[in-house]
Short mmCIF file of C-alpha atoms and ligand atoms in Angstrom, two decimals:
data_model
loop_
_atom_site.label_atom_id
_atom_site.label_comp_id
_atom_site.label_asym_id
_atom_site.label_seq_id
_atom_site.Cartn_x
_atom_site.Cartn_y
_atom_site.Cartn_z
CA UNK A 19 99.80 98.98 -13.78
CA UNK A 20 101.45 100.24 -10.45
CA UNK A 21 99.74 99.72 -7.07
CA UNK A 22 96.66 101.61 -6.48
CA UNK A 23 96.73 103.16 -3.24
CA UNK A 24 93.19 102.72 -1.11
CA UNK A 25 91.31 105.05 -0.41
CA UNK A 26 91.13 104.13 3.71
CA UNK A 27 94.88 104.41 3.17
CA UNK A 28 95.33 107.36 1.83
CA UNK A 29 92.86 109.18 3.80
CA UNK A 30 93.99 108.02 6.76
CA UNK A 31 97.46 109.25 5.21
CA UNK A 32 96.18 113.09 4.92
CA UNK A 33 94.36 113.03 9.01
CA UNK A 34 98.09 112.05 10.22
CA UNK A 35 99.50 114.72 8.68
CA UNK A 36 96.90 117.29 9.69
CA UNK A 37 96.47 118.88 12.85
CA UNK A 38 93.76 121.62 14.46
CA UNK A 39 94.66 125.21 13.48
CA UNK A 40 96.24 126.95 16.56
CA UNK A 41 93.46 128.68 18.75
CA UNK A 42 92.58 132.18 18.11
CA UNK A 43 90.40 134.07 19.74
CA UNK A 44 87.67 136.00 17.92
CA UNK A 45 84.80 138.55 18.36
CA UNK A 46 81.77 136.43 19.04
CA UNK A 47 79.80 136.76 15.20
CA UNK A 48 83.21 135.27 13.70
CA UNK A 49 83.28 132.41 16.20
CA UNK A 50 79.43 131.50 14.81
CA UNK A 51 80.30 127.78 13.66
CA UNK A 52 83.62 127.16 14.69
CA UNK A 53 84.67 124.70 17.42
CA UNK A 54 85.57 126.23 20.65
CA UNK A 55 88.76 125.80 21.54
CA UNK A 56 88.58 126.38 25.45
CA UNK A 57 86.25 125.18 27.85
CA UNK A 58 84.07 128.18 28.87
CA UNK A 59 83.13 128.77 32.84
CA UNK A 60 80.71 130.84 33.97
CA UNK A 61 82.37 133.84 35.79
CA UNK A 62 78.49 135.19 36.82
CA UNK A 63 75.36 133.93 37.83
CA UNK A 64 72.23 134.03 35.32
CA UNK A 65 70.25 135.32 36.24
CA UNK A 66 72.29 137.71 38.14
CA UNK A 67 69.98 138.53 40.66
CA UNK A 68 66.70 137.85 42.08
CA UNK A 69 64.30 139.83 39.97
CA UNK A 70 60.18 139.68 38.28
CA UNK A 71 59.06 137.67 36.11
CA UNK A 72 56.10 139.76 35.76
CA UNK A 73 55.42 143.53 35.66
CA UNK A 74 52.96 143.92 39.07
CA UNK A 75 53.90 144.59 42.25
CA UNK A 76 56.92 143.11 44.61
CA UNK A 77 54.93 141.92 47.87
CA UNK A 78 55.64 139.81 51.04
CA UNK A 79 53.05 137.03 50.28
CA UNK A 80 52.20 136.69 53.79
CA UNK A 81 50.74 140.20 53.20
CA UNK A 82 48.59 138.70 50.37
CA UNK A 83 47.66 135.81 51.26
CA UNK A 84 43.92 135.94 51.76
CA UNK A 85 43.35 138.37 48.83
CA UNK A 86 40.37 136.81 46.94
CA UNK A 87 37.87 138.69 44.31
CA UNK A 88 35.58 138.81 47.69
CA UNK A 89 38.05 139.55 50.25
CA UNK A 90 40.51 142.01 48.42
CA UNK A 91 43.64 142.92 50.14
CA UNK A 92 44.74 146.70 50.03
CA UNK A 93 48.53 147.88 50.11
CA UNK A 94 50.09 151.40 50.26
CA UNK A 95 52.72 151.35 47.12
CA UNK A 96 55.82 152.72 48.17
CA UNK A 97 57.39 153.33 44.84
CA UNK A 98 58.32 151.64 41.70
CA UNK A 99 61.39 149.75 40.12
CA UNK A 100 61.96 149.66 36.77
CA UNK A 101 64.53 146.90 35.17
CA UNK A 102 68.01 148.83 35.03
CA UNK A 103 66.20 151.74 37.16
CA UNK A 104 67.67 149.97 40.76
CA UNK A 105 69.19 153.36 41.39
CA UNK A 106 65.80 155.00 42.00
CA UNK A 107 63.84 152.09 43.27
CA UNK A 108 63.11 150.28 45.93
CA UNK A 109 65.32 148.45 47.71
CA UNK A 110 64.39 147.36 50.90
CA UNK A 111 60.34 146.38 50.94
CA UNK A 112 58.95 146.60 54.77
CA UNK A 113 56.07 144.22 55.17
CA UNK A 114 52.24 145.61 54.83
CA UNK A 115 53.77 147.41 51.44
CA UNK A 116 54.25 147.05 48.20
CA UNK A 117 56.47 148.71 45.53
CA UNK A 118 55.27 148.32 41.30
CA UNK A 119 58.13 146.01 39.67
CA UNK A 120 58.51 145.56 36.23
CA UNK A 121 59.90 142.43 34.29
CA UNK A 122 63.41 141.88 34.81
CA UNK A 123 64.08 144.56 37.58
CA UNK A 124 65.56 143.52 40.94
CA UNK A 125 63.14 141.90 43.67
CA UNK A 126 63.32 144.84 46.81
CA UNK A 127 64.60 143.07 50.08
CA UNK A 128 61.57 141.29 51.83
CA UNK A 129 59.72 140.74 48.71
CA UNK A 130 59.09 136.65 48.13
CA UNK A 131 56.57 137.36 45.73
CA UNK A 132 55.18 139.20 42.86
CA UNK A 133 51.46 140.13 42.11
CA UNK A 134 51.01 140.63 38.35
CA UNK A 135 49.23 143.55 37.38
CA UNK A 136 46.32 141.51 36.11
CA UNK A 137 45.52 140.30 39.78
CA UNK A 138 45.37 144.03 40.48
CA UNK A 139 43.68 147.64 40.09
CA UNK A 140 47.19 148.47 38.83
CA UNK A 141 46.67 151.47 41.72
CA UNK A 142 49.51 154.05 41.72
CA UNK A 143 49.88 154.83 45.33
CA UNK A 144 47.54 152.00 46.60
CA UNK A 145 46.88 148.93 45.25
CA UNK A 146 44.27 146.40 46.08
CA UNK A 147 44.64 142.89 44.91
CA UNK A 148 42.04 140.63 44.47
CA UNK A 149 44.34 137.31 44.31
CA UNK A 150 47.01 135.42 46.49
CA UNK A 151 50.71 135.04 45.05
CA UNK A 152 52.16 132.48 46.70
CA UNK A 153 55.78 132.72 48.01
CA UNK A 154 58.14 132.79 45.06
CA UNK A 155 55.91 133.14 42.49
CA UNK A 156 57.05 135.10 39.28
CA UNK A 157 60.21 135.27 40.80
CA UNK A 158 63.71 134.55 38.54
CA UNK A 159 66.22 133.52 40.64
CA UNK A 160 69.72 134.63 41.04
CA UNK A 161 71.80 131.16 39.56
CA UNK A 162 68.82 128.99 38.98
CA UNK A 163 70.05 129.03 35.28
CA UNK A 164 73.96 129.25 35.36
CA UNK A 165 75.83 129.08 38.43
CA UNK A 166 79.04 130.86 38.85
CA UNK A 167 82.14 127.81 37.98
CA UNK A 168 79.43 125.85 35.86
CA UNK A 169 81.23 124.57 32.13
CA UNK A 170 78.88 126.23 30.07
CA UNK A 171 80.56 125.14 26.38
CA UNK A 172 82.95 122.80 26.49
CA UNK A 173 86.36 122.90 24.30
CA UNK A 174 85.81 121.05 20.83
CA UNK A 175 81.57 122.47 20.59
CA UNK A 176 80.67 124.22 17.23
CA UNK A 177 79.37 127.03 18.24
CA UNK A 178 75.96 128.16 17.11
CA UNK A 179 73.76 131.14 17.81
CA UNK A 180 72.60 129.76 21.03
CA UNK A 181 75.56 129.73 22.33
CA UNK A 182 76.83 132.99 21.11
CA UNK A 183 74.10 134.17 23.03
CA UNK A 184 74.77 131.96 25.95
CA UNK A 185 78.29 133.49 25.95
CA UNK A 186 77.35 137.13 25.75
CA UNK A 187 74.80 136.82 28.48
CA UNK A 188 78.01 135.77 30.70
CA UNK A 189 79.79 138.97 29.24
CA UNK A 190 82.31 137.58 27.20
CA UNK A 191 82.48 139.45 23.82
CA UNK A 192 84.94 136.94 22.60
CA UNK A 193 86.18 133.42 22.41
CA UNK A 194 88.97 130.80 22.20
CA UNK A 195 87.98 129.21 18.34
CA UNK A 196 90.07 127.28 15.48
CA UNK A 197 89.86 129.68 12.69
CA UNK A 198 88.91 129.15 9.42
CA UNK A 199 91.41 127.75 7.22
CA UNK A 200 92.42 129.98 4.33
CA UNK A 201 92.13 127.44 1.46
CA UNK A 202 93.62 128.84 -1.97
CA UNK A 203 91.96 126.95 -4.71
CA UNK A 204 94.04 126.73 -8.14
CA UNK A 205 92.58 125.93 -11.53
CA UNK A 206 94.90 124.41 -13.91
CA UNK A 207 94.32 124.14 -17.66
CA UNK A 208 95.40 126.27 -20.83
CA UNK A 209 91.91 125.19 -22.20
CA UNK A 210 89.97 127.23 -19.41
CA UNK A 211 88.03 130.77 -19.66
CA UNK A 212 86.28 132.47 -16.56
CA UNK A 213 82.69 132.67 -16.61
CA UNK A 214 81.62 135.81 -18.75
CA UNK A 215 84.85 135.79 -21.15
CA UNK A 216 84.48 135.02 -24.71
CA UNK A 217 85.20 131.05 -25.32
CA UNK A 218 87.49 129.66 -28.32
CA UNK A 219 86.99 127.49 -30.36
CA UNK A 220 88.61 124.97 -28.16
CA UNK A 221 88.44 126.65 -24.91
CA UNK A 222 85.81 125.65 -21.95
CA UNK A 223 84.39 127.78 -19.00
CA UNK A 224 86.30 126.85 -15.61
CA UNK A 225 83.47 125.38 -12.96
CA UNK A 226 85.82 123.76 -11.07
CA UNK A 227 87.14 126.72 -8.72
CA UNK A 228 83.50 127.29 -8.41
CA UNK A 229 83.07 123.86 -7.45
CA UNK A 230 85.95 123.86 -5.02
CA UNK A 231 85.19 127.06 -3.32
CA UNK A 232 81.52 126.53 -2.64
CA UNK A 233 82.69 123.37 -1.14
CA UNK A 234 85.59 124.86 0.84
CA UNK A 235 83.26 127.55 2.24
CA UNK A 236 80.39 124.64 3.32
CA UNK A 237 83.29 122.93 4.86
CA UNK A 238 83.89 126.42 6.74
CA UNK A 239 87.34 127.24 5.22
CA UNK A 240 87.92 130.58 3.28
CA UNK A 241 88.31 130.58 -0.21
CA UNK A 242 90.43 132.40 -2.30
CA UNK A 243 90.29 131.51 -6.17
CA UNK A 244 93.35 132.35 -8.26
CA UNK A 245 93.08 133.29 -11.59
CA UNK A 246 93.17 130.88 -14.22
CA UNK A 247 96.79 128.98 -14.25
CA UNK A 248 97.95 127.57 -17.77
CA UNK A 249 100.15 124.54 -18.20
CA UNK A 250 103.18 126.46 -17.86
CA UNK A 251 105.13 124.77 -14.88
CA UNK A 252 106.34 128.68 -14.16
CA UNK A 253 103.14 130.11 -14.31
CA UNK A 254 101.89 127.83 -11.95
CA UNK A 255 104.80 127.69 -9.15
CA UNK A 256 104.64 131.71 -9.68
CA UNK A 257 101.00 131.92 -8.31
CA UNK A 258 101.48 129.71 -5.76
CA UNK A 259 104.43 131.72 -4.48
CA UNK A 260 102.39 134.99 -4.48
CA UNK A 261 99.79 133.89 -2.34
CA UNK A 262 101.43 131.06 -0.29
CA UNK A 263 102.46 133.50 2.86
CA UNK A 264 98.22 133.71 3.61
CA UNK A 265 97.56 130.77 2.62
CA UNK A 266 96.51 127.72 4.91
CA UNK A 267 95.67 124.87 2.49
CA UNK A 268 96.27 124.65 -1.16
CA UNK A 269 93.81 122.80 -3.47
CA UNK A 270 94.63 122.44 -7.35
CA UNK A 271 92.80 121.10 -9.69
CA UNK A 272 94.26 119.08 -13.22
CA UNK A 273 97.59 118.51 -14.39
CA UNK A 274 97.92 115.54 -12.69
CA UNK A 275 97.35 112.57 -14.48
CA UNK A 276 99.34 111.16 -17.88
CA UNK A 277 99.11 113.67 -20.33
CA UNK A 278 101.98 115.50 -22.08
CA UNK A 279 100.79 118.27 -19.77
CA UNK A 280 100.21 117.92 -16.73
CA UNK A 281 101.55 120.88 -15.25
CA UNK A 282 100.89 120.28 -11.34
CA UNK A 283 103.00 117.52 -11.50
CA UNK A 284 105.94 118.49 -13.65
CA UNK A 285 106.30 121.57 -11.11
CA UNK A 286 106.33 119.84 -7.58
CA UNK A 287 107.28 116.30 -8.29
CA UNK A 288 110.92 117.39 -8.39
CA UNK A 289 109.62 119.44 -5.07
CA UNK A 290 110.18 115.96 -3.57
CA UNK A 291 107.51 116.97 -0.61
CA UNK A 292 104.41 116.14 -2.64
CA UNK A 293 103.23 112.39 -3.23
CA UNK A 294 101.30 111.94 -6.92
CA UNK A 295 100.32 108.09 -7.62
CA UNK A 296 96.82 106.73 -8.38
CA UNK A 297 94.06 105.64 -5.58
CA UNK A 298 92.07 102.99 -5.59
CA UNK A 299 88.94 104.71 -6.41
CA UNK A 300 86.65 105.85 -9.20
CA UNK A 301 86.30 108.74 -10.24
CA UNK A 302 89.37 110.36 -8.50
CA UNK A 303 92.18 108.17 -9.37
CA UNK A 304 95.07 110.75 -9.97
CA UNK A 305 95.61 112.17 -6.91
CA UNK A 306 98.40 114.22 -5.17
CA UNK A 307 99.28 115.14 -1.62
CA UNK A 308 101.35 116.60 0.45
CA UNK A 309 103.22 119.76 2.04
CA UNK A 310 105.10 123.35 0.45
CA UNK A 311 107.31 125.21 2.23
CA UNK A 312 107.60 128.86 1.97
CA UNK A 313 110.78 130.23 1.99
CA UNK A 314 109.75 133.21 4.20
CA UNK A 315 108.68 130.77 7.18
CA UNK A 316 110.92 128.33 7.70
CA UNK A 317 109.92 125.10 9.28
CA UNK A 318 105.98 126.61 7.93
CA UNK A 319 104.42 123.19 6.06
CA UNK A 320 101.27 124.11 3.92
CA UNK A 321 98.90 120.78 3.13
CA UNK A 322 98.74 120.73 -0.94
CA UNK A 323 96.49 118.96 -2.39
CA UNK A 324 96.26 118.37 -6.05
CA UNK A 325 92.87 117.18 -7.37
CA UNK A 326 91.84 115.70 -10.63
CA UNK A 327 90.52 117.82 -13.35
CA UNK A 328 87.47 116.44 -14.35
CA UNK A 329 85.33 118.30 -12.33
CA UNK A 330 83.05 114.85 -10.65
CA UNK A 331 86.72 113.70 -10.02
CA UNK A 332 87.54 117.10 -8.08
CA UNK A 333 84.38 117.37 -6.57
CA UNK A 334 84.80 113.74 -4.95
CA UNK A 335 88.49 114.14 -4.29
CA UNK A 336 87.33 117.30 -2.27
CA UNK A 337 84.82 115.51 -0.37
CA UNK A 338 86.56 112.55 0.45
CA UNK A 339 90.05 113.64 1.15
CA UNK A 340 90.29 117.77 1.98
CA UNK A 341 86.93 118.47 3.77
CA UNK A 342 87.71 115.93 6.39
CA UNK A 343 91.33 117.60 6.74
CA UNK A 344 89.87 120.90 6.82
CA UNK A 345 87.53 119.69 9.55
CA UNK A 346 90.21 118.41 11.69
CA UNK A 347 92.01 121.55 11.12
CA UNK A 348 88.67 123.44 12.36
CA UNK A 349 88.25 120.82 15.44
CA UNK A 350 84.61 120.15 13.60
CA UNK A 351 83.62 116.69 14.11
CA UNK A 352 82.35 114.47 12.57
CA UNK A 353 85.19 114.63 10.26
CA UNK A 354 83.70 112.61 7.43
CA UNK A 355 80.26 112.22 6.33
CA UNK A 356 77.81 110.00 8.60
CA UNK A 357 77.25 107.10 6.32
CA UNK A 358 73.49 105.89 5.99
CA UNK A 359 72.37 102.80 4.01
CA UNK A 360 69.37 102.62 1.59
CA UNK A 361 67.88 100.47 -1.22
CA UNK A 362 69.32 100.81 -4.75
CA UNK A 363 66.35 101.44 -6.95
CA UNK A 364 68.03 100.65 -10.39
CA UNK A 365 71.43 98.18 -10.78
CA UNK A 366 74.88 99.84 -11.28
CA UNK A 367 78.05 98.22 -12.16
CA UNK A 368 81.24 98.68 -10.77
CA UNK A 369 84.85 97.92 -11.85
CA UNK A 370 86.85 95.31 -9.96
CA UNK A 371 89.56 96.62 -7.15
CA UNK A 372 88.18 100.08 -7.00
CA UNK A 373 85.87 101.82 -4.41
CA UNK A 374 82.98 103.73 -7.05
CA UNK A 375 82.08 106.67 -5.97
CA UNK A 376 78.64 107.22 -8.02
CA UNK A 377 76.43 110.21 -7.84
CA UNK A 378 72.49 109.67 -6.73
CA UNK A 379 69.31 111.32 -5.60
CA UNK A 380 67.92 110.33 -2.21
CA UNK A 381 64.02 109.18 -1.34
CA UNK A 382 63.20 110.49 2.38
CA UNK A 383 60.80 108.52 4.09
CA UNK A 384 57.28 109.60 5.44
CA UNK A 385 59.57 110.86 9.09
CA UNK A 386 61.44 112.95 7.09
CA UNK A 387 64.44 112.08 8.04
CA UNK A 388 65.18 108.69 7.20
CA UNK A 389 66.58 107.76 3.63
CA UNK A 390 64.45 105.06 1.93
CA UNK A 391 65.79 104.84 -1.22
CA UNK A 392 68.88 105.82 -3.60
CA UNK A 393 68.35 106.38 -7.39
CA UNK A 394 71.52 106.75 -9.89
CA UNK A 395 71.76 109.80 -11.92
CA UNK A 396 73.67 109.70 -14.90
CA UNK A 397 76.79 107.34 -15.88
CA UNK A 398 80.21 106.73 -14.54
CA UNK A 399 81.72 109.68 -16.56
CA UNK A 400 83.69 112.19 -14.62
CA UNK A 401 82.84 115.22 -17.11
CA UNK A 402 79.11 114.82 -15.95
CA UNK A 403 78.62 118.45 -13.78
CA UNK A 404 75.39 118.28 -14.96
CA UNK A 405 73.81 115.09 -13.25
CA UNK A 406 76.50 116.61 -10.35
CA UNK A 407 74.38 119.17 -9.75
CA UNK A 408 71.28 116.86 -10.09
CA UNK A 409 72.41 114.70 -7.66
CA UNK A 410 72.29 114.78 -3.34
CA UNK A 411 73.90 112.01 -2.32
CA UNK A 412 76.88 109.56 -3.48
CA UNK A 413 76.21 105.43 -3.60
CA UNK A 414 79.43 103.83 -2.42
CA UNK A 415 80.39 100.66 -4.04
CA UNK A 416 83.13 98.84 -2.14
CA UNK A 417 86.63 97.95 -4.01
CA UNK A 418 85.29 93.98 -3.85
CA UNK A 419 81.86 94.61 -5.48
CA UNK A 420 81.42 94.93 -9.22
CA UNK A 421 77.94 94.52 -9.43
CA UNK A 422 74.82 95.67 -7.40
CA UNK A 423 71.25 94.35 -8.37
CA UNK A 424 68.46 96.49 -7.97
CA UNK A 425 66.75 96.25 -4.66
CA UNK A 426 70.02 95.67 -2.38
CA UNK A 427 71.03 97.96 0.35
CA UNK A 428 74.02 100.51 -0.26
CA UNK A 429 75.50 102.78 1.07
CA UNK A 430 75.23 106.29 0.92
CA UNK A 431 76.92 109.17 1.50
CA UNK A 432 73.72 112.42 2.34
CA UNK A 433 75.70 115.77 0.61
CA UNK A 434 75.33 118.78 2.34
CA UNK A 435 74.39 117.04 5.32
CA UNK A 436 77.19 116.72 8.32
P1 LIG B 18 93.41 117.34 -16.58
O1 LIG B 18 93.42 116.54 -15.31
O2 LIG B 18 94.06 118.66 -16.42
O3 LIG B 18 93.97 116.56 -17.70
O4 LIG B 18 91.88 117.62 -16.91
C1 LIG B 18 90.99 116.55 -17.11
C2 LIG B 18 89.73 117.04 -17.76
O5 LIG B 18 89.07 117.95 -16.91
C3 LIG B 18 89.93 117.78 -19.06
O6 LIG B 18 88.86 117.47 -19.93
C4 LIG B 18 89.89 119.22 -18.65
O7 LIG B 18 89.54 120.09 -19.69
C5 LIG B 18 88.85 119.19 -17.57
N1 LIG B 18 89.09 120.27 -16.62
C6 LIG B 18 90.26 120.54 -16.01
N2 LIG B 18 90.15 121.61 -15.21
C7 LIG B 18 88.87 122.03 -15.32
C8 LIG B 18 88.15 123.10 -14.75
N3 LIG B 18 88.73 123.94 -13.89
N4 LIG B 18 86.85 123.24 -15.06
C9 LIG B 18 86.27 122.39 -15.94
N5 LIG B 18 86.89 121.37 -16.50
C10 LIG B 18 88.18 121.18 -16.22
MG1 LIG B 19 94.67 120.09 -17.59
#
């Protein structure tokens, strides 16, 4: 048997050869969950100026002091600003007046204060108030928030909607971001129909572009499916050729492992730029990786990676090995899964030199958070989409371990968590 290659290894192998995707920048909504890719300073205060908190009236609280239900304080109201109404408003406030303010318009020069209409007769040209607003009361500040030069999102933060929001409120309609990587996912296999066709007798529904794009898209690439490839070495170098110039990353499944078939193989081994050799791991031993050049971009390397067929195999060859690329390439971190550890709840076996990969369903403890326990669903068997989609979590049993007892800790890697 050749030498397996580990898992660590080749992994490690794949982040060397992968680098973040040149920044672009993009309208704000397409940035929503990319990393920034510059570090953002504000260029304006927020808030921008002075202005109510309230809507009552702008008053020097000197003037207002002493108002109390008993001893109500009476001002002539000199007009009225409105937020985005500064034009027509007051601007200058002389003491003994006071001018109706709403929320969010700019305080009037000489105003410290604002009375809220509920301390108030809400009078038109007079108003008497009935209750002291001390200095600086339902006032927003110009800067308390953001000051002009702070780093509001630094280089390398996924952005989410609070910060899209942060970013407009500073006026920038765009930003710096990696962009998604356009991931072209290629199903290989004479065998397989598309979801609605008519099956043979022989013939089986393809889930694994399915599988592969859902997962490329949760990992924040694009997808693109082509249509199903048969094991025709031609067929398959033709459809990569079409749709290599947009293309990013290139994920195949099949054709990789011993058969008399196995087309990925026979049509990029001779490539020379593409490793194929078997990983210490189960499921997911066949594995390929490496780069295609397009002839219409010189010096232009594409990441290739070619995936096992059985669809458990693919799905954990994915998860392992091209989200964490695609991550990099995004400037997402964590790359890889955070790790947790729980109790096994039933034992599992696990052959000797190989790092098993087994699918399981996760207990969450009374906080809601924390994972208690792990349970196994279904066998070893690669072909098993069925307890795949039953499951939320893999159990990781380490390359020296070939047996783990029921009640011992393992670890566990959470799916669809980061
Ligand atoms: P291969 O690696 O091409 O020899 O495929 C290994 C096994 O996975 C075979 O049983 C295939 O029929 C199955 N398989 C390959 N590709 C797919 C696919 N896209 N969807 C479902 N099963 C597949
Ligand atoms: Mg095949």
């Amino acid at each position: 048997m050749p030498d397996l290659r580990s898992v660590d290894e080749h992994l490690a192998s794949i982040l060397a050869a992968t680098t973040p995707s040149p920044a672009v920048e993009l309208p704000l909504l397409d940035a929503l969950d990319l990393a920034a890719a510059e570090d953002v300073v504000a260029t304006i205060r927020l808030p921008r100026f002075d202005n109510s908190a309230m809507d009552g009236y702008a008053v020097h609280s000197a003037d207002v002091a002493a108002a109390a239900d008993r001893a109500p304080v009476t001002l002539p109201v000199i007009g009225e600003i409105g937020a985005g109404q500064a034009e027509s408003g007051v601007h200058d406030l002389p003491p003994g007046s006071a001018a109706k303010i709403m929320t969010g318009a700019p305080m009037p020069a000489g105003a410290d204060t604002v009375v809220p209409y509920e301390w108030t007769d809400r009078g038109a040209t007079e108003v008497t108030i009935t209750r002291a607003a001390a200095p600086r009361q339902h006032v927003r500040f110009a800067g308390e928030d953001v000051a002009t030069g702070d780093l509001v999102v630094e280089a390398g933060t996924a952005l989410g909607p609070r910060h899209l929001g942060l970013l407009a409120s500073l006026g920038r309609p765009s930003v710096l971001v990696r962009p998604r990587p356009r991931v072209l996912v290629v199903s290989t296999g004479s065998e397989l129909r598309d979801p609605g066709e008519e099956l043979d007798a022989d013939s089986i529904y393809d889930g694994n572009s399915y599988l592969l794009s859902g997962s490329v898209r949760r990992a924040g690439g694009v997808a693109s499916r082509v249509g199903l490839v048969p094991d025709r070495p031609q067929a398959f170098l033709d459809a990569l050729a079409e749709r290599l110039p947009e293309t990013d990353v290139v994920v195949t499944s099949g054709g990789i492992s011993m058969g008399d078939y196995d087309v990925v193989k026979e049509a990029l081994l001779s490539v020379g730029t593409v490793w194929f050799g078997g990983l210490a791991m189960q499921p997911g031993k066949p594995q390929g990786f490496g780069h295609l050049v397009t002839p219409d971009a010189p010096g232009r390397r594409v990441p290739f990676f070619a995936l096992p067929g059985n669809p458990v195999s693919s799905y954990l060859s994915f998860e392992v090995f091209v989200r964490p690329a695609l991550r990099r390439m995004l400037g997402l971190t964590p790359e890889t899964r955070r790790p947790v550890t729980a109790r096994l709840t039933h034992a599992v076996t696990s052959p000797p030199g190989r790092r098993q990969f087994l699918r399981g369903v996760v207990t969450v403890g009374p906080d809601g958070t924390t994972v208690t326990e792990v349970e196994p669903v279904g066998g070893s068997g690669s072909h098993l989409v069925g307890d795949l989609a039953a499951s939320d979590a893999l159990i990781v049993v380490p390359e020296d371990v070939t047996a783990v007892a029921a009640g011992e800790r393992v670890t566990v890697i959470r799916l669809d968590q980061d």
